[in-house]
Amino acid sequence: MAIRDLRGFLAALERRGELLHVTEELSPRFEIPQVLKELDRPGAPAVQFERVRGYEARIVGNLLGTT
């Protein structure tokens, strides 16, 4: 099956257990960058931040860091 969009890509990561969901509300200015910095290593999962302080949208990061 071809992945055609970001949602499809995230679903594929989810199926493979390579998507970490962070449900705690975090600051996009300080806390989210710190989490991404800590996960900046080979084999680390992609991360979806479900609650971003001050925003209704979610943020995904570390998308190219998975194997």
Coordinates of C-alpha atoms in Angstrom, one line a residue:
M1 CA 0.0 0.0 0.0
A2 CA 1.4 3.4 -1.0
I3 CA 1.5 6.2 1.6
R4 CA 0.0 9.3 0.0
D5 CA -0.1 11.8 2.8
L6 CA 1.0 12.7 6.3
R7 CA -1.9 10.9 7.9
G8 CA -1.1 7.8 6.1
F9 CA 2.6 8.0 7.0
L10 CA 1.6 8.5 10.7
A11 CA -0.7 5.6 10.5
A12 CA 2.1 3.4 9.1
L13 CA 4.4 4.5 12.0
E14 CA 1.6 3.7 14.5
R15 CA 1.2 0.2 13.1
R16 CA 4.9 -0.4 13.4
G17 CA 5.1 0.9 17.0
E18 CA 7.3 3.8 15.9
L19 CA 5.0 6.7 17.0
L20 CA 5.1 8.0 20.5
H21 CA 2.0 9.9 21.7
V22 CA 2.6 12.6 24.3
T23 CA -0.7 13.6 25.9
E24 CA 0.5 16.0 28.5
E25 CA 0.1 19.7 27.5
L26 CA 3.5 21.1 26.6
S27 CA 4.9 24.5 25.7
P28 CA 5.8 24.8 22.0
R29 CA 8.6 27.2 22.9
F30 CA 10.5 25.3 25.5
E31 CA 9.2 21.8 26.4
I32 CA 8.5 20.4 23.0
P33 CA 12.0 21.3 21.6
Q34 CA 13.5 19.8 24.7
V35 CA 11.7 16.5 24.2
L36 CA 12.7 16.4 20.5
K37 CA 16.3 17.2 21.5
E38 CA 16.4 14.2 23.9
L39 CA 15.0 12.0 21.2
D40 CA 17.6 13.1 18.6
R41 CA 19.2 9.7 18.3
P42 CA 19.1 6.8 15.9
G43 CA 16.1 4.5 16.3
A44 CA 14.1 7.0 18.4
P45 CA 10.4 7.0 17.6
A46 CA 8.5 9.8 15.9
V47 CA 6.5 11.9 18.4
Q48 CA 3.0 13.3 18.2
F49 CA 2.3 16.0 20.8
E50 CA -1.5 15.8 21.4
R51 CA -1.9 19.0 23.5
V52 CA 0.2 22.1 22.6
R53 CA -0.2 25.0 25.0
G54 CA -1.9 27.9 23.2
Y55 CA -2.9 25.9 20.1
E56 CA -5.6 23.5 19.0
A57 CA -3.4 21.8 16.5
R58 CA -1.1 18.9 17.2
I59 CA 2.6 18.8 16.4
V60 CA 4.6 15.9 15.1
G61 CA 8.3 15.7 15.2
N62 CA 11.3 13.4 14.7
L63 CA 9.6 12.0 11.5
L64 CA 12.9 11.2 9.8
G65 CA 14.6 9.8 12.9
T66 CA 12.9 6.4 12.7
T67 CA 14.4 3.4 10.9

